[in-house]
Coordinates of C-alpha atoms in Angstrom, one line a residue:
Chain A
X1 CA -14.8 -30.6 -11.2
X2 CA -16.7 -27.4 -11.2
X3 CA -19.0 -26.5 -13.6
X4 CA -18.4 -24.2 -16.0
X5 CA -20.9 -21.9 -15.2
X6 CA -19.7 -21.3 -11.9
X7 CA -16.1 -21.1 -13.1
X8 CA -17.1 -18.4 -15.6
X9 CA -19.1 -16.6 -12.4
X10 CA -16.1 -16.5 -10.1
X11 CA -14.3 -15.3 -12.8
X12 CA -16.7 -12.6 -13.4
X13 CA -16.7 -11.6 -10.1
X14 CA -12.7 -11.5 -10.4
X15 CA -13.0 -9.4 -13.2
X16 CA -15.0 -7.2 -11.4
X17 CA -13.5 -6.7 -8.3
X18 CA -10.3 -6.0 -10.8
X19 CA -11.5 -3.1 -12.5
X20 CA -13.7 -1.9 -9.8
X21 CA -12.9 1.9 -8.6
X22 CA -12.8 1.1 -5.4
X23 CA -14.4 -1.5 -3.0
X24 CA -17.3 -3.3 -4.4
X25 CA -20.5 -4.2 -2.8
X26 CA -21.3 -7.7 -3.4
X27 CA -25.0 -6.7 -4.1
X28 CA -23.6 -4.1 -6.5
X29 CA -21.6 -7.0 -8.3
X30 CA -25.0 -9.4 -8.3
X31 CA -26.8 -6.3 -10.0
X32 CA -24.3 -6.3 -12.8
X33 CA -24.2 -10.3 -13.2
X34 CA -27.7 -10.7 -12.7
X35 CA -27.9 -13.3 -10.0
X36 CA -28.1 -13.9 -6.3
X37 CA -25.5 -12.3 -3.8
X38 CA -25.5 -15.8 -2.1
X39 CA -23.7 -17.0 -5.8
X40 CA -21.4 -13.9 -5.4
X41 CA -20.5 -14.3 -2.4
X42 CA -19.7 -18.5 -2.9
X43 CA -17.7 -17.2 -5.9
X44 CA -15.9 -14.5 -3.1
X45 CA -15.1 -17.5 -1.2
X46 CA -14.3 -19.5 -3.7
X47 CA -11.5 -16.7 -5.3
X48 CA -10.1 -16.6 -1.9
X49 CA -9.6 -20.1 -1.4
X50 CA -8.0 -20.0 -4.4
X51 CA -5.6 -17.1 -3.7
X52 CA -4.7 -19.1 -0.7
X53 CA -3.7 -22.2 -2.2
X54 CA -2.5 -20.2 -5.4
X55 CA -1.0 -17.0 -3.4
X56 CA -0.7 -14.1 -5.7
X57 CA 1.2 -10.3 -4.8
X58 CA -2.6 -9.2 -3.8
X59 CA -4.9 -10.2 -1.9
X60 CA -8.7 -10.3 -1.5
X61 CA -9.6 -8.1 1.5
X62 CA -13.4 -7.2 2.4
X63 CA -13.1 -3.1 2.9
X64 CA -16.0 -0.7 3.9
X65 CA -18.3 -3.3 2.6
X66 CA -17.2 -4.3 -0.2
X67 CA -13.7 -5.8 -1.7
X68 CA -11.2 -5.0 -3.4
X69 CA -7.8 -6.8 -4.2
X70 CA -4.6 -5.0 -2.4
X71 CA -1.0 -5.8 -2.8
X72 CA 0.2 -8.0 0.1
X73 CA 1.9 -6.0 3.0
X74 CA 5.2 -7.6 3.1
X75 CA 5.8 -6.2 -0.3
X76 CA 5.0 -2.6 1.0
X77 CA 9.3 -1.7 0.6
X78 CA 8.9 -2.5 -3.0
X79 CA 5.8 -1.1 -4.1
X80 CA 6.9 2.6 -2.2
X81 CA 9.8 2.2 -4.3
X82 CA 7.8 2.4 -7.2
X83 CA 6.7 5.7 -6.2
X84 CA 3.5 5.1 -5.4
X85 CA 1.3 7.4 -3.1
X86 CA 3.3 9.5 -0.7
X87 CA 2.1 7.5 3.0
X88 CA 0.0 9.7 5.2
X89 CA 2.1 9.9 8.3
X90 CA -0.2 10.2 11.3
X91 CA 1.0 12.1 14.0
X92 CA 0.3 10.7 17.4
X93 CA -2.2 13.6 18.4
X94 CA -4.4 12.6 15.2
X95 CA -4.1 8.8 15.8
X96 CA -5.6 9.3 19.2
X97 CA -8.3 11.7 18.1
X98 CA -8.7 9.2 15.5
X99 CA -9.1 6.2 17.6
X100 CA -11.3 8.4 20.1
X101 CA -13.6 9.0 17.4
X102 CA -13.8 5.7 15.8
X103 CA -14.4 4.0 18.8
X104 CA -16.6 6.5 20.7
X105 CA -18.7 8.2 17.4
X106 CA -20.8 10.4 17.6
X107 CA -18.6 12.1 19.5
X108 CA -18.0 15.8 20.3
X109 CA -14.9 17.7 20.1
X110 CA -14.8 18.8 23.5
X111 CA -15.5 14.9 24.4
X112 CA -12.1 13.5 22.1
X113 CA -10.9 17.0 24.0
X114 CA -11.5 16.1 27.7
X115 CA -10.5 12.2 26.6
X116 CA -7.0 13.0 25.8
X117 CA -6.6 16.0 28.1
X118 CA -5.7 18.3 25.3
X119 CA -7.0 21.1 22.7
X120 CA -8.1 19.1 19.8
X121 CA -9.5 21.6 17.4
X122 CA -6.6 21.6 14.7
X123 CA -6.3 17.6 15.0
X124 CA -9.7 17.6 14.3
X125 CA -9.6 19.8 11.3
X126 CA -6.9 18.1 9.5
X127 CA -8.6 14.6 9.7
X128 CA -11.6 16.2 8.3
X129 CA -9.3 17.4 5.5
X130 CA -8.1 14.1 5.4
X131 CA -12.0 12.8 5.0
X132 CA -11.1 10.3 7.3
X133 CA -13.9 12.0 9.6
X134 CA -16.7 13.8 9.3
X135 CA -19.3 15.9 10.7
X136 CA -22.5 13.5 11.5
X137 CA -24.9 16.5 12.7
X138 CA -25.4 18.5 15.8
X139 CA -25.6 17.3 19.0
X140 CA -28.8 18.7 20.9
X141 CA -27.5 20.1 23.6
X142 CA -26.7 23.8 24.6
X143 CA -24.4 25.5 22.4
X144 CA -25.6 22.4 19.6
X145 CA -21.7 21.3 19.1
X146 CA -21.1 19.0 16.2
X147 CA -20.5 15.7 16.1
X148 CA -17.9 13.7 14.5
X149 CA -17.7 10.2 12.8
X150 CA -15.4 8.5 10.9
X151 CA -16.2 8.0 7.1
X152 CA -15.9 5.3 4.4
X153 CA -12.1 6.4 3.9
X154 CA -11.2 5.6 7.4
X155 CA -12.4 2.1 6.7
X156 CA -10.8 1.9 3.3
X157 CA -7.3 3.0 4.8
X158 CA -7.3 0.8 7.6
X159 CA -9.2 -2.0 5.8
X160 CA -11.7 -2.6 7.7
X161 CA -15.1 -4.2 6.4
X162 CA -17.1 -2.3 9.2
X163 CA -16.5 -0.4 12.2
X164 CA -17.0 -3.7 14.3
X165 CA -13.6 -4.7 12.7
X166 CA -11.7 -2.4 14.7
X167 CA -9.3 -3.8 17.0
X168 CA -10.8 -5.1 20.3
X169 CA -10.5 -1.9 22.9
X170 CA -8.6 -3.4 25.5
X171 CA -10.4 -2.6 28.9
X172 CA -7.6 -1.6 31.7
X173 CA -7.7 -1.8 35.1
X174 CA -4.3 -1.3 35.6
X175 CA -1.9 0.2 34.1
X176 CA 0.1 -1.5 30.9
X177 CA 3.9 -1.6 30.6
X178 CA 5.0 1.9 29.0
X179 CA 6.1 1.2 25.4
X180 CA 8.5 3.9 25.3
X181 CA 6.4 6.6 23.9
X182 CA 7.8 5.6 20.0
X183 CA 4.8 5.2 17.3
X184 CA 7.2 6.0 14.7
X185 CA 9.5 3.2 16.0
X186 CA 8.6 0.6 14.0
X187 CA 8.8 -2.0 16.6
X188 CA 6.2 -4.5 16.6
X189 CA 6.1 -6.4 19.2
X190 CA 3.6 -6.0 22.1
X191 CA 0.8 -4.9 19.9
X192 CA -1.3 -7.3 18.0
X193 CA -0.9 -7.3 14.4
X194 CA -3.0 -9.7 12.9
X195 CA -1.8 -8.7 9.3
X196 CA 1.9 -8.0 9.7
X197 CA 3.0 -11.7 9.6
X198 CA 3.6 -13.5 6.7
X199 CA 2.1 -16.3 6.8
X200 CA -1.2 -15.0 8.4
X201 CA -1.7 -12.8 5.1
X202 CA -3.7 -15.3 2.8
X203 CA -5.4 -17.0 6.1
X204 CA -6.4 -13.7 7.4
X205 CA -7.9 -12.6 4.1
X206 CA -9.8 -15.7 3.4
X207 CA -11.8 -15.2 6.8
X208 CA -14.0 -12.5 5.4
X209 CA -17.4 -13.9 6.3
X210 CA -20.5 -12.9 4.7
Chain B
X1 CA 16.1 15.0 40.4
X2 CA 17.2 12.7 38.6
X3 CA 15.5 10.5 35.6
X4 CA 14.0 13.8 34.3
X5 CA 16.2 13.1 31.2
X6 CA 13.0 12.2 29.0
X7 CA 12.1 14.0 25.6
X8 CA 9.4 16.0 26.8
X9 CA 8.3 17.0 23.7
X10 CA 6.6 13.9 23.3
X11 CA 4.2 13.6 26.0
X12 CA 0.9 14.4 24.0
X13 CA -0.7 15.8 27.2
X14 CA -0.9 15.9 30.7
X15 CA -2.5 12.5 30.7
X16 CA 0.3 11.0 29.0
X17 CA 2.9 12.7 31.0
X18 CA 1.2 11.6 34.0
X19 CA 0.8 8.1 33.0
X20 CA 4.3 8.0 32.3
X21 CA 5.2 9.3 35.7
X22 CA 3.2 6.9 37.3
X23 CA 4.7 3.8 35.6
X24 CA 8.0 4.9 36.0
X25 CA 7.8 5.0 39.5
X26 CA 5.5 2.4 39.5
X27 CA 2.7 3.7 41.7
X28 CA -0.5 2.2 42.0
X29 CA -3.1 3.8 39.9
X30 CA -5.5 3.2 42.6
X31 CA -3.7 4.6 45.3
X32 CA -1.5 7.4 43.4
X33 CA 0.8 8.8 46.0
X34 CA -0.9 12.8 45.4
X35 CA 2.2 14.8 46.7
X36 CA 5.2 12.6 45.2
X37 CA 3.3 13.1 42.0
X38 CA 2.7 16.6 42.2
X39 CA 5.8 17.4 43.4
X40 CA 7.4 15.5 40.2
X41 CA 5.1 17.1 37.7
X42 CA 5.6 20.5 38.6
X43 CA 9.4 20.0 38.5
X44 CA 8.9 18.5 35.0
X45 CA 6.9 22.2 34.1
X46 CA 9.9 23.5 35.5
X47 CA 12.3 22.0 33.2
X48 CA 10.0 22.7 29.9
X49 CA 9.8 26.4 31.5
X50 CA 13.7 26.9 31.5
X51 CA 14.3 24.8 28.3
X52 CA 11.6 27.1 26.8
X53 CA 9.1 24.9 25.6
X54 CA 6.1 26.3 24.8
X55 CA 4.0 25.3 27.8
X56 CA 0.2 24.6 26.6
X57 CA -2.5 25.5 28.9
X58 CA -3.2 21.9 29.5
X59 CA -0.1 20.9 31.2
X60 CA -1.0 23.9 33.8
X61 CA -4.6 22.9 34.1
X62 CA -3.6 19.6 34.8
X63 CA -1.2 21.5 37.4
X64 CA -3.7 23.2 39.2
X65 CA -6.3 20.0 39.0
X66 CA -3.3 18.2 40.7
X67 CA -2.7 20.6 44.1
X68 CA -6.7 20.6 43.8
X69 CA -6.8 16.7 44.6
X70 CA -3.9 17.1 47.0
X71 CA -5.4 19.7 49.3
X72 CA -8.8 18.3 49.0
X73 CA -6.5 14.8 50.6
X74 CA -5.1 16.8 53.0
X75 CA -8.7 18.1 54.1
X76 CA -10.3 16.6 57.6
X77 CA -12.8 13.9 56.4
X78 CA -15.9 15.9 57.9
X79 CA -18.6 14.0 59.7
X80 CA -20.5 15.1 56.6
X81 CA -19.7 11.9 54.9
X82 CA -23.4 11.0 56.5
X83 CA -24.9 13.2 53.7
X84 CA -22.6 12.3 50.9
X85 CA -23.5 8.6 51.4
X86 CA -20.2 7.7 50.1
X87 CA -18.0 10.9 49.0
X88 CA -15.6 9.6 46.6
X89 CA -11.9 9.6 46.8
X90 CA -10.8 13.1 44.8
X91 CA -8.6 11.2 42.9
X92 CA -11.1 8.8 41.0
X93 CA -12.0 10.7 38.0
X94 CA -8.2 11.4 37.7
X95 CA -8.0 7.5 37.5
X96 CA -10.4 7.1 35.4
X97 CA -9.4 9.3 32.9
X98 CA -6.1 7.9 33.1
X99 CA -7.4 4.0 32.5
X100 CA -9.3 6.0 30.1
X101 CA -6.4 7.3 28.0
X102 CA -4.1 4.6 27.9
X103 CA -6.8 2.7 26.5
X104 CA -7.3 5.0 23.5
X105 CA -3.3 5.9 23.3
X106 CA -3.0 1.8 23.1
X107 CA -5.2 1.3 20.6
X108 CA -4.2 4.7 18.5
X109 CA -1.0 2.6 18.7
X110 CA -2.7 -0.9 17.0
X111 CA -4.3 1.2 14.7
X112 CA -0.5 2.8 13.5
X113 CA 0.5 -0.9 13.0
X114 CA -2.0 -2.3 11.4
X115 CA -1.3 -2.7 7.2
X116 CA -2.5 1.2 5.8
X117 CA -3.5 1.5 2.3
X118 CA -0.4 3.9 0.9
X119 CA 1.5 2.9 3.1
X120 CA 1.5 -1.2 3.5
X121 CA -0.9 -2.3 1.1
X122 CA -1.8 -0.7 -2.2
X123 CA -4.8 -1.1 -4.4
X124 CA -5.0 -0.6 -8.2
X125 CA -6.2 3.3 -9.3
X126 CA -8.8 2.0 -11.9
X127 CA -9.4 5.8 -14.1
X128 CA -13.2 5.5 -14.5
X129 CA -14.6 6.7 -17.5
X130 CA -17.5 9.2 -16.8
X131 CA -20.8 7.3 -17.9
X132 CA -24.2 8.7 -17.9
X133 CA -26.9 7.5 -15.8
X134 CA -28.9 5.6 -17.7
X135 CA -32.1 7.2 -17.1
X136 CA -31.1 10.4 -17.5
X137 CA -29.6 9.3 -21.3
X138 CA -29.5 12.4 -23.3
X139 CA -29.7 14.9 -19.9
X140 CA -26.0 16.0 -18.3
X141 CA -25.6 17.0 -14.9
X142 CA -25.8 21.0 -15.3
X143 CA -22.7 22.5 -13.6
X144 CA -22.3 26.0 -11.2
X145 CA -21.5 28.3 -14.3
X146 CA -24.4 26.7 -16.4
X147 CA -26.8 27.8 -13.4
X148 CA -25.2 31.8 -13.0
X149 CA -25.6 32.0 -16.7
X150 CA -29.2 31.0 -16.5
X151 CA -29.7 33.3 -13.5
X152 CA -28.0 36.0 -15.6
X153 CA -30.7 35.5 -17.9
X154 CA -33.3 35.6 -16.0
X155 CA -31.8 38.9 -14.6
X156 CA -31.0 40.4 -17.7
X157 CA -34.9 39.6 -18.5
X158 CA -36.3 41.2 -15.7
X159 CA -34.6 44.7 -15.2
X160 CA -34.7 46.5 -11.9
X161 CA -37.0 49.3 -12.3
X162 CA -36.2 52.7 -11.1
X163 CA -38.7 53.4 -9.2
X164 CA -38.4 54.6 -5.5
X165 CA -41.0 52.4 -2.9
X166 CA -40.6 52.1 0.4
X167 CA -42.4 48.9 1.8
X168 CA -42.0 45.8 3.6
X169 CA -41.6 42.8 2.3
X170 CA -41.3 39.3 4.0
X171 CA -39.2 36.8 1.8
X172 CA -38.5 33.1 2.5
X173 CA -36.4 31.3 1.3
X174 CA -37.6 28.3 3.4
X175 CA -41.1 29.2 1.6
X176 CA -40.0 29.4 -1.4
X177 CA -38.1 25.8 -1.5
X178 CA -41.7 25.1 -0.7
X179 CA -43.3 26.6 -3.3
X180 CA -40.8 25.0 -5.5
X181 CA -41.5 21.4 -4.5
X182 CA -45.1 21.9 -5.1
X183 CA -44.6 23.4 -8.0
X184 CA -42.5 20.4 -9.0
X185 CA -45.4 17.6 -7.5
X186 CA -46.6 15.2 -9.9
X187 CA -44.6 16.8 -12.5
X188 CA -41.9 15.2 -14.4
X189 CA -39.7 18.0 -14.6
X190 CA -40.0 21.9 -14.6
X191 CA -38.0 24.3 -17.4
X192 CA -35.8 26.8 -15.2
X193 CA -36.7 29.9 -16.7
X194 CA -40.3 29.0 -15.7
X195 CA -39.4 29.4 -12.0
X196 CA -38.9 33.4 -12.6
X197 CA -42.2 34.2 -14.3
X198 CA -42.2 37.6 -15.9
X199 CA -42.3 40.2 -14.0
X200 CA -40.6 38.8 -10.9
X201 CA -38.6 41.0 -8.5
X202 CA -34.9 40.9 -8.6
X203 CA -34.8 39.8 -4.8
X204 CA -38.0 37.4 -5.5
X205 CA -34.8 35.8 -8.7
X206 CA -32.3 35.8 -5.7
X207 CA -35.2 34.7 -3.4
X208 CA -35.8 31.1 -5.6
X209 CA -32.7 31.2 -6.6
X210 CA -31.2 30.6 -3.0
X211 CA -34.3 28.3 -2.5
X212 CA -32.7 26.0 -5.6
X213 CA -29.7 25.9 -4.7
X214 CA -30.9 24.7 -1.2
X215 CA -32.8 21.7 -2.7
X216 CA -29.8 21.0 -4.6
X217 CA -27.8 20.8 -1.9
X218 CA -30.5 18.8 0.1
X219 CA -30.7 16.6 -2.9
X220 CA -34.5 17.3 -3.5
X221 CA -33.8 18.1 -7.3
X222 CA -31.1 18.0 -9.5
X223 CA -30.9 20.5 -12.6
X224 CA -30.1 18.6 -16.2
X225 CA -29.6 19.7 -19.3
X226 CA -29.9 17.9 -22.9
X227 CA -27.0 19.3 -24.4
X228 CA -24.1 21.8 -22.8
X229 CA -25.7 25.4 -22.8
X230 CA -28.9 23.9 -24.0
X231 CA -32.0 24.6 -21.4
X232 CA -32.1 23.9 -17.8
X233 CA -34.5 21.3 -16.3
X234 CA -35.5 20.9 -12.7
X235 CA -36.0 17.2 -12.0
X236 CA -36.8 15.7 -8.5
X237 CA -34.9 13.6 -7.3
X238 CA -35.9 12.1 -3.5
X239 CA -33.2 9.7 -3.8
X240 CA -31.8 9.2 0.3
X241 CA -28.3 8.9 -0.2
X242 CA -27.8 5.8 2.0
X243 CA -24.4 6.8 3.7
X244 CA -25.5 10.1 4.3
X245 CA -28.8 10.4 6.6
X246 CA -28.6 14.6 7.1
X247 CA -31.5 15.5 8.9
X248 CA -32.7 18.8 7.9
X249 CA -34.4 21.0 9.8
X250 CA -35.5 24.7 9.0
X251 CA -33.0 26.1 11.4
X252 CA -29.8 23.7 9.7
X253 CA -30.7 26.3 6.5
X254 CA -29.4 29.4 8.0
X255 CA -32.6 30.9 6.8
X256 CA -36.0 31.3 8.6

């Protein structure tokens, strides 16, 4: 059996991650329990092994660095329901700027411009509303354009733990099958979605690795 | 023409009208036939021109870029090719940019699928109740209005005088951030009112008063108060936010 002591840790760290405001830092979670982030992070794994054997409505995911517990995607009809948040649709213009950035940062606007062959200024502008980018600096170059990045709330909405979580970038060197132009569409097959299935949930959750 | 029955409105750009056409007629990418596609994208202009669509300057760009690679095709290849060790085909950057966009339009599409927070998954909204920082127990963060009213003080203290003088005068802002800072060196914290000493010209106040409001902004100081109107307190504060390294340089003030 487990001792107590690490029982009432992984609790803790439960507790914590429950009322935490956001994503929390594992080394932000050893400050407040006063002990090593290797414990916190057994206790991480330890929670999630639990949730998989025990599955709740949530799930443990590592965002942005840190984690934070999120209601499990199959129940998305439900929760909207309740009236939570209004979803941000994305139009296709600012997925692709989106994606151009995220992969390619620091990147220019006339760089995500010449990329998708199309004036990106307004795109740009409403993801920076949106804080899901933001201006890194000046690139030093003639006419010193700025640069663009995605921020912590890009992470946080696609749940990512870092930028190297992004989906793999497919190199082409031919072209794909056209998939009908449809983002909107809702249908899923053809693109990889390692979160959308069921059973995947609690497995892919419980991969987080330190 | 037929097969021209497509939403046009939902080609994002050139590239993506392009790519469609060339996977509809399933052409090779490599070898893209330069007059069948021309010929096909100008007619789908055509058909956005009579149905009114407002044509973006792209689409005509691409247009032109198009009959550029086509004529350059159609040129003689000129003995000059011994210069140019290998002149490239006129049609490779179009590919490129092509291979190029489809990669970021598929992944923009992964992205779209992949579980959203709002929109798929949902996290608690924990309302956090404001705490002080610890070591500052006692001190509040001093907001905007606190400031003006200190700098209406210090204003009100030091009345313009009416006296005509005609003389120049070089004021930095950059130097006085400086001045500031050293003024603030080794010191635990510096009373705001102490910044204007007496006497002090009303553009020397607006002079240091930029200059604070730069250091706040850099994050050099922060202002605190120990009670809401009480007096203002300059306290350094060389604390690198970690997500945000801004390099500052005397030209990113707008000042010199």
């Amino acid at each position: 059996m487990i001792p107590l002591d690490t029982l009432e840790l992984i609790q803790l760290v439960e507790a914590l991650i429950f009322a935490a405001d956001g994503p929390i830092k594992a080394e932000r979670m050893a400050e407040a329990l006063d002990t090593e982030q290797t414990e916190i992070l057994a206790a991480i794994e330890a929670l999630e092994v639990d949730y998989a054997e025990r599955p709740r409505g949530f799930f443990l995911q590592e965002v942005s660095g840190g984690y934070q517990l999120r209601t499990r995607p199959e129940y998305a009809d439900f929760l909207r329901k309740l009236g939570h948040n209004r979803p941000f649709k994305f139009s296709r213009p600012a997925l692709e700027s989106l994606a151009i950035i995220a992969y390619r940062q620091p990147v220019t606007r006339s760089e995500v411009e010449y990329l998708r062959g199309v004036d990106s200024g307004s795109v740009l502008k409403t993801l920076l509303e949106k804080r899901l980018i933001r201006i890194l600096g000046k690139k030093d170059v003639p006419g010193k354009p700025m640069i663009y990045g995605t921020t912590r709330e890009f992470l946080e909405l696609f749940g990512l733990a870092d930028l190297s979580a992004l989906p793999t970038l497919r190199e082409f060197s031919e072209l794909m099958p056209d998939e009908e132009n449809g983002v909107a569409g809702g249908d899923d097959e053809g693109v990889s979605l390692p979160l959308l299935i069921d059973e995947d949930v609690v497995e892919e959750s419980s991969v987080t690795k330190p | 023409m037929d097969g021209y029955a497509i939403q046009l409105e939902n080609f994002e750009g050139p590239l993506d009208l392009l790519l469609h056409l060339i996977k509809k007629n399933e052409m090779d990418v490599y070898d893209i036939p330069m007059a069948a596609i021309t010929e096909q994208y100008l007619a789908i202009l055509d058909t956005m021109k009579t149905l009114n669509l407002d044509l973006a300057g792209e689409f005509l760009l691409m247009a032109a870029t198009l009959l550029h690679i086509k004529s350059k095709l159609l040129l003689p290849k000129i003995v000059e090719e011994e210069l140019e060790e290998e002149e490239e085909d006129p049609r490779a950057e179009l590919v490129r940019r092509l291979l190029e966009y489809q990669k970021y339009k598929e992944v923009s599409l992964t992205l779209d699928h992949s579980p959203q927070l709002g929109r798929d998954v949902f996290a608690r909204v924990a309302p956090q109740p404001e705490v002080l920082e610890e070591a500052e127990a006692g001190f509040v963060a001093v907001g905007l209005y606190d400031l003006l009213e200190a700098l209406r003080e210090v204003i009100k203290e030091n009345p313009e005088q009416l006296v005509h003088e005609v003389n120049m005068e070089q004021l930095s802002v950059t130097d006085r951030i400086n001045a500031i800072l050293s003024a603030l060196q080794g010191k635990e914290s510096v009373a705001f009112v102490d910044l204007f000493s007496d006497g002090i010209k009303r553009n020397e106040v607006i002079v240091t008063f930029l200059a604070l409001l730069e250091l706040v902004k850099l994050r050099l100081v922060r202002f605190m108060q120990n009670v809401h109107h009480g007096s203002i307190w300059l306290f350094p504060a060389v604390v690198i936010d970690e997500n945000e390294n801004l390099d500052v340089g005397d030209d990113s003030l707008g000042y010199s």
